[in-house]
């Protein structure tokens, strides 16, 4: 959140160019959404519920709205609805993918336990 706030505080003339702006919004808010998901899931990647994933997306979008509003006070910057759209899409895609992956990993872990094999899943090896 701090990095997003600081980069949003830069005057319009100080914003670096080169990478398409919307791609940056998609990637940054996708990562931020994944971090919010991980925090709400208490550090776990497996067993994440749909409500937790949805809450992560909503919180990430809410921060994006506040960030766009914040930019209205920065010289040379202004709120942009397309930026907000890409913030939300980035969060939804990454959090949605993490949620689907969580469902697959949880199903795999349950199937492994039912079969009597104790092979660990990828998420069991994560710190």
mmCIF file with all atom_site columns, C-alpha atoms in Angstrom:
data_model
loop_
_atom_site.group_PDB
_atom_site.id
_atom_site.type_symbol
_atom_site.label_atom_id
_atom_site.label_alt_id
_atom_site.label_comp_id
_atom_site.label_asym_id
_atom_site.label_entity_id
_atom_site.label_seq_id
_atom_site.pdbx_PDB_ins_code
_atom_site.Cartn_x
_atom_site.Cartn_y
_atom_site.Cartn_z
_atom_site.occupancy
_atom_site.B_iso_or_equiv
_atom_site.pdbx_formal_charge
_atom_site.auth_seq_id
_atom_site.auth_comp_id
_atom_site.auth_asym_id
_atom_site.auth_atom_id
_atom_site.pdbx_PDB_model_num
ATOM 1   C CA . UNK A 1 1   ? 0.000   0.000   0.000   1.00 0.00 ? 1   UNK A CA 1
ATOM 2   C CA . UNK A 1 2   ? 2.834   2.345   0.817   1.00 0.00 ? 2   UNK A CA 1
ATOM 3   C CA . UNK A 1 3   ? 4.481   1.851   -2.567  1.00 0.00 ? 3   UNK A CA 1
ATOM 4   C CA . UNK A 1 4   ? 1.194   2.526   -4.357  1.00 0.00 ? 4   UNK A CA 1
ATOM 5   C CA . UNK A 1 5   ? 0.552   5.639   -2.271  1.00 0.00 ? 5   UNK A CA 1
ATOM 6   C CA . UNK A 1 6   ? 4.063   7.006   -2.855  1.00 0.00 ? 6   UNK A CA 1
ATOM 7   C CA . UNK A 1 7   ? 3.947   6.382   -6.605  1.00 0.00 ? 7   UNK A CA 1
ATOM 8   C CA . UNK A 1 8   ? 0.515   8.028   -6.749  1.00 0.00 ? 8   UNK A CA 1
ATOM 9   C CA . UNK A 1 9   ? 1.926   11.058  -4.953  1.00 0.00 ? 9   UNK A CA 1
ATOM 10  C CA . UNK A 1 10  ? 4.449   11.793  -7.709  1.00 0.00 ? 10  UNK A CA 1
ATOM 11  C CA . UNK A 1 11  ? 3.555   14.811  -9.828  1.00 0.00 ? 11  UNK A CA 1
ATOM 12  C CA . UNK A 1 12  ? 2.444   13.953  -13.365 1.00 0.00 ? 12  UNK A CA 1
ATOM 13  C CA . UNK A 1 13  ? 5.751   15.113  -14.843 1.00 0.00 ? 13  UNK A CA 1
ATOM 14  C CA . UNK A 1 14  ? 7.709   12.717  -12.581 1.00 0.00 ? 14  UNK A CA 1
ATOM 15  C CA . UNK A 1 15  ? 5.861   9.568   -13.642 1.00 0.00 ? 15  UNK A CA 1
ATOM 16  C CA . UNK A 1 16  ? 8.178   7.325   -15.684 1.00 0.00 ? 16  UNK A CA 1
ATOM 17  C CA . UNK A 1 17  ? 6.980   6.079   -19.046 1.00 0.00 ? 17  UNK A CA 1
ATOM 18  C CA . UNK A 1 18  ? 7.933   3.055   -21.099 1.00 0.00 ? 18  UNK A CA 1
ATOM 19  C CA . UNK A 1 19  ? 5.636   0.360   -19.744 1.00 0.00 ? 19  UNK A CA 1
ATOM 20  C CA . UNK A 1 20  ? 1.977   0.780   -20.715 1.00 0.00 ? 20  UNK A CA 1
ATOM 21  C CA . UNK A 1 21  ? 0.131   2.459   -17.839 1.00 0.00 ? 21  UNK A CA 1
ATOM 22  C CA . UNK A 1 22  ? -2.781  0.024   -17.842 1.00 0.00 ? 22  UNK A CA 1
ATOM 23  C CA . UNK A 1 23  ? -0.449  -2.984  -17.687 1.00 0.00 ? 23  UNK A CA 1
ATOM 24  C CA . UNK A 1 24  ? 1.185   -1.465  -14.607 1.00 0.00 ? 24  UNK A CA 1
ATOM 25  C CA . UNK A 1 25  ? -2.217  -0.952  -12.972 1.00 0.00 ? 25  UNK A CA 1
ATOM 26  C CA . UNK A 1 26  ? -3.238  -4.542  -13.787 1.00 0.00 ? 26  UNK A CA 1
ATOM 27  C CA . UNK A 1 27  ? 0.001   -6.026  -12.404 1.00 0.00 ? 27  UNK A CA 1
ATOM 28  C CA . UNK A 1 28  ? 0.305   -3.865  -9.293  1.00 0.00 ? 28  UNK A CA 1
ATOM 29  C CA . UNK A 1 29  ? -3.298  -4.325  -8.206  1.00 0.00 ? 29  UNK A CA 1
ATOM 30  C CA . UNK A 1 30  ? -3.161  -8.026  -9.083  1.00 0.00 ? 30  UNK A CA 1
ATOM 31  C CA . UNK A 1 31  ? -0.188  -8.427  -6.746  1.00 0.00 ? 31  UNK A CA 1
ATOM 32  C CA . UNK A 1 32  ? -1.854  -6.243  -4.121  1.00 0.00 ? 32  UNK A CA 1
ATOM 33  C CA . UNK A 1 33  ? -5.032  -8.341  -4.358  1.00 0.00 ? 33  UNK A CA 1
ATOM 34  C CA . UNK A 1 34  ? -3.011  -11.532 -3.871  1.00 0.00 ? 34  UNK A CA 1
ATOM 35  C CA . UNK A 1 35  ? -1.347  -10.051 -0.787  1.00 0.00 ? 35  UNK A CA 1
ATOM 36  C CA . UNK A 1 36  ? -4.726  -9.009  0.626   1.00 0.00 ? 36  UNK A CA 1
ATOM 37  C CA . UNK A 1 37  ? -6.019  -12.535 -0.051  1.00 0.00 ? 37  UNK A CA 1
ATOM 38  C CA . UNK A 1 38  ? -3.053  -14.065 1.736   1.00 0.00 ? 38  UNK A CA 1
ATOM 39  C CA . UNK A 1 39  ? -3.558  -11.745 4.709   1.00 0.00 ? 39  UNK A CA 1
ATOM 40  C CA . UNK A 1 40  ? -7.289  -12.488 4.970   1.00 0.00 ? 40  UNK A CA 1
ATOM 41  C CA . UNK A 1 41  ? -6.584  -16.223 4.631   1.00 0.00 ? 41  UNK A CA 1
ATOM 42  C CA . UNK A 1 42  ? -4.171  -15.955 7.596   1.00 0.00 ? 42  UNK A CA 1
ATOM 43  C CA . UNK A 1 43  ? -1.106  -16.773 5.543   1.00 0.00 ? 43  UNK A CA 1
ATOM 44  C CA . UNK A 1 44  ? -2.531  -19.842 3.813   1.00 0.00 ? 44  UNK A CA 1
ATOM 45  C CA . UNK A 1 45  ? -2.922  -20.441 0.105   1.00 0.00 ? 45  UNK A CA 1
ATOM 46  C CA . UNK A 1 46  ? -4.948  -23.641 0.392   1.00 0.00 ? 46  UNK A CA 1
ATOM 47  C CA . UNK A 1 47  ? -8.503  -23.818 1.633   1.00 0.00 ? 47  UNK A CA 1
ATOM 48  C CA . UNK A 1 48  ? -9.325  -20.226 0.699   1.00 0.00 ? 48  UNK A CA 1
ATOM 49  C CA . UNK A 1 49  ? -13.070 -19.679 0.613   1.00 0.00 ? 49  UNK A CA 1
ATOM 50  C CA . UNK A 1 50  ? -15.029 -17.779 -1.997  1.00 0.00 ? 50  UNK A CA 1
ATOM 51  C CA . UNK A 1 51  ? -16.039 -15.111 0.520   1.00 0.00 ? 51  UNK A CA 1
ATOM 52  C CA . UNK A 1 52  ? -12.409 -14.502 1.393   1.00 0.00 ? 52  UNK A CA 1
ATOM 53  C CA . UNK A 1 53  ? -11.517 -14.160 -2.283  1.00 0.00 ? 53  UNK A CA 1
ATOM 54  C CA . UNK A 1 54  ? -14.433 -11.801 -2.881  1.00 0.00 ? 54  UNK A CA 1
ATOM 55  C CA . UNK A 1 55  ? -13.528 -9.716  0.181   1.00 0.00 ? 55  UNK A CA 1
ATOM 56  C CA . UNK A 1 56  ? -9.963  -9.460  -1.132  1.00 0.00 ? 56  UNK A CA 1
ATOM 57  C CA . UNK A 1 57  ? -11.177 -8.164  -4.481  1.00 0.00 ? 57  UNK A CA 1
ATOM 58  C CA . UNK A 1 58  ? -13.573 -5.674  -2.859  1.00 0.00 ? 58  UNK A CA 1
ATOM 59  C CA . UNK A 1 59  ? -10.903 -4.347  -0.471  1.00 0.00 ? 59  UNK A CA 1
ATOM 60  C CA . UNK A 1 60  ? -8.381  -4.029  -3.294  1.00 0.00 ? 60  UNK A CA 1
ATOM 61  C CA . UNK A 1 61  ? -10.854 -2.150  -5.479  1.00 0.00 ? 61  UNK A CA 1
ATOM 62  C CA . UNK A 1 62  ? -11.794 0.097   -2.537  1.00 0.00 ? 62  UNK A CA 1
ATOM 63  C CA . UNK A 1 63  ? -8.136  0.986   -2.083  1.00 0.00 ? 63  UNK A CA 1
ATOM 64  C CA . UNK A 1 64  ? -7.914  1.646   -5.833  1.00 0.00 ? 64  UNK A CA 1
ATOM 65  C CA . UNK A 1 65  ? -10.862 4.049   -5.589  1.00 0.00 ? 65  UNK A CA 1
ATOM 66  C CA . UNK A 1 66  ? -9.207  5.891   -2.702  1.00 0.00 ? 66  UNK A CA 1
ATOM 67  C CA . UNK A 1 67  ? -5.937  6.005   -4.638  1.00 0.00 ? 67  UNK A CA 1
ATOM 68  C CA . UNK A 1 68  ? -7.599  7.520   -7.703  1.00 0.00 ? 68  UNK A CA 1
ATOM 69  C CA . UNK A 1 69  ? -9.293  10.099  -5.457  1.00 0.00 ? 69  UNK A CA 1
ATOM 70  C CA . UNK A 1 70  ? -5.910  10.828  -3.835  1.00 0.00 ? 70  UNK A CA 1
ATOM 71  C CA . UNK A 1 71  ? -4.459  11.568  -7.282  1.00 0.00 ? 71  UNK A CA 1
ATOM 72  C CA . UNK A 1 72  ? -6.974  14.396  -7.723  1.00 0.00 ? 72  UNK A CA 1
ATOM 73  C CA . UNK A 1 73  ? -4.926  16.354  -5.165  1.00 0.00 ? 73  UNK A CA 1
ATOM 74  C CA . UNK A 1 74  ? -1.539  15.740  -6.855  1.00 0.00 ? 74  UNK A CA 1
ATOM 75  C CA . UNK A 1 75  ? -0.300  18.362  -9.363  1.00 0.00 ? 75  UNK A CA 1
ATOM 76  C CA . UNK A 1 76  ? -0.375  17.016  -12.910 1.00 0.00 ? 76  UNK A CA 1
ATOM 77  C CA . UNK A 1 77  ? -2.404  13.929  -11.929 1.00 0.00 ? 77  UNK A CA 1
ATOM 78  C CA . UNK A 1 78  ? -6.098  13.221  -12.148 1.00 0.00 ? 78  UNK A CA 1
ATOM 79  C CA . UNK A 1 79  ? -8.396  10.293  -11.414 1.00 0.00 ? 79  UNK A CA 1
ATOM 80  C CA . UNK A 1 80  ? -8.945  7.979   -14.364 1.00 0.00 ? 80  UNK A CA 1
ATOM 81  C CA . UNK A 1 81  ? -11.837 5.533   -14.568 1.00 0.00 ? 81  UNK A CA 1
ATOM 82  C CA . UNK A 1 82  ? -9.841  3.306   -16.941 1.00 0.00 ? 82  UNK A CA 1
ATOM 83  C CA . UNK A 1 83  ? -7.067  3.053   -14.340 1.00 0.00 ? 83  UNK A CA 1
ATOM 84  C CA . UNK A 1 84  ? -9.690  2.011   -11.822 1.00 0.00 ? 84  UNK A CA 1
ATOM 85  C CA . UNK A 1 85  ? -11.062 -0.561  -14.267 1.00 0.00 ? 85  UNK A CA 1
ATOM 86  C CA . UNK A 1 86  ? -7.615  -2.111  -14.776 1.00 0.00 ? 86  UNK A CA 1
ATOM 87  C CA . UNK A 1 87  ? -7.005  -2.058  -11.005 1.00 0.00 ? 87  UNK A CA 1
ATOM 88  C CA . UNK A 1 88  ? -10.177 -4.078  -10.519 1.00 0.00 ? 88  UNK A CA 1
ATOM 89  C CA . UNK A 1 89  ? -9.553  -6.437  -13.414 1.00 0.00 ? 89  UNK A CA 1
ATOM 90  C CA . UNK A 1 90  ? -6.000  -7.113  -12.203 1.00 0.00 ? 90  UNK A CA 1
ATOM 91  C CA . UNK A 1 91  ? -7.242  -7.868  -8.693  1.00 0.00 ? 91  UNK A CA 1
ATOM 92  C CA . UNK A 1 92  ? -10.105 -10.049 -9.937  1.00 0.00 ? 92  UNK A CA 1
ATOM 93  C CA . UNK A 1 93  ? -7.949  -12.075 -12.348 1.00 0.00 ? 93  UNK A CA 1
ATOM 94  C CA . UNK A 1 94  ? -5.099  -12.746 -9.922  1.00 0.00 ? 94  UNK A CA 1
ATOM 95  C CA . UNK A 1 95  ? -7.285  -13.353 -6.854  1.00 0.00 ? 95  UNK A CA 1
ATOM 96  C CA . UNK A 1 96  ? -9.646  -15.479 -8.946  1.00 0.00 ? 96  UNK A CA 1
ATOM 97  C CA . UNK A 1 97  ? -6.740  -17.566 -10.235 1.00 0.00 ? 97  UNK A CA 1
ATOM 98  C CA . UNK A 1 98  ? -5.373  -17.975 -6.698  1.00 0.00 ? 98  UNK A CA 1
ATOM 99  C CA . UNK A 1 99  ? -8.814  -19.027 -5.479  1.00 0.00 ? 99  UNK A CA 1
ATOM 100 C CA . UNK A 1 100 ? -9.212  -21.630 -8.250  1.00 0.00 ? 100 UNK A CA 1
ATOM 101 C CA . UNK A 1 101 ? -5.701  -22.905 -7.531  1.00 0.00 ? 101 UNK A CA 1
ATOM 102 C CA . UNK A 1 102 ? -6.628  -23.135 -3.842  1.00 0.00 ? 102 UNK A CA 1
ATOM 103 C CA . UNK A 1 103 ? -9.684  -25.233 -4.689  1.00 0.00 ? 103 UNK A CA 1
ATOM 104 C CA . UNK A 1 104 ? -7.589  -27.571 -6.845  1.00 0.00 ? 104 UNK A CA 1
ATOM 105 C CA . UNK A 1 105 ? -4.870  -27.927 -4.192  1.00 0.00 ? 105 UNK A CA 1
ATOM 106 C CA . UNK A 1 106 ? -7.407  -28.524 -1.429  1.00 0.00 ? 106 UNK A CA 1
ATOM 107 C CA . UNK A 1 107 ? -9.209  -31.166 -3.519  1.00 0.00 ? 107 UNK A CA 1
ATOM 108 C CA . UNK A 1 108 ? -5.908  -32.829 -4.339  1.00 0.00 ? 108 UNK A CA 1
ATOM 109 C CA . UNK A 1 109 ? -4.901  -32.884 -0.671  1.00 0.00 ? 109 UNK A CA 1
ATOM 110 C CA . UNK A 1 110 ? -8.240  -34.406 0.373   1.00 0.00 ? 110 UNK A CA 1
ATOM 111 C CA . UNK A 1 111 ? -8.027  -37.053 -2.366  1.00 0.00 ? 111 UNK A CA 1
ATOM 112 C CA . UNK A 1 112 ? -4.489  -37.936 -1.314  1.00 0.00 ? 112 UNK A CA 1
ATOM 113 C CA . UNK A 1 113 ? -5.485  -38.290 2.335   1.00 0.00 ? 113 UNK A CA 1
ATOM 114 C CA . UNK A 1 114 ? -8.505  -40.462 1.430   1.00 0.00 ? 114 UNK A CA 1
ATOM 115 C CA . UNK A 1 115 ? -6.314  -42.768 -0.637  1.00 0.00 ? 115 UNK A CA 1
ATOM 116 C CA . UNK A 1 116 ? -3.917  -43.275 2.261   1.00 0.00 ? 116 UNK A CA 1
ATOM 117 C CA . UNK A 1 117 ? -0.920  -41.676 0.597   1.00 0.00 ? 117 UNK A CA 1
ATOM 118 C CA . UNK A 1 118 ? 0.618   -38.802 2.510   1.00 0.00 ? 118 UNK A CA 1
ATOM 119 C CA . UNK A 1 119 ? 2.266   -37.059 -0.420  1.00 0.00 ? 119 UNK A CA 1
ATOM 120 C CA . UNK A 1 120 ? 2.480   -33.341 0.409   1.00 0.00 ? 120 UNK A CA 1
ATOM 121 C CA . UNK A 1 121 ? 0.936   -30.786 -1.903  1.00 0.00 ? 121 UNK A CA 1
ATOM 122 C CA . UNK A 1 122 ? 2.817   -27.753 -3.141  1.00 0.00 ? 122 UNK A CA 1
ATOM 123 C CA . UNK A 1 123 ? 1.113   -25.537 -0.563  1.00 0.00 ? 123 UNK A CA 1
ATOM 124 C CA . UNK A 1 124 ? 2.179   -27.848 2.267   1.00 0.00 ? 124 UNK A CA 1
ATOM 125 C CA . UNK A 1 125 ? 5.777   -26.958 1.458   1.00 0.00 ? 125 UNK A CA 1
ATOM 126 C CA . UNK A 1 126 ? 5.227   -23.184 1.494   1.00 0.00 ? 126 UNK A CA 1
ATOM 127 C CA . UNK A 1 127 ? 6.346   -21.274 4.585   1.00 0.00 ? 127 UNK A CA 1
#
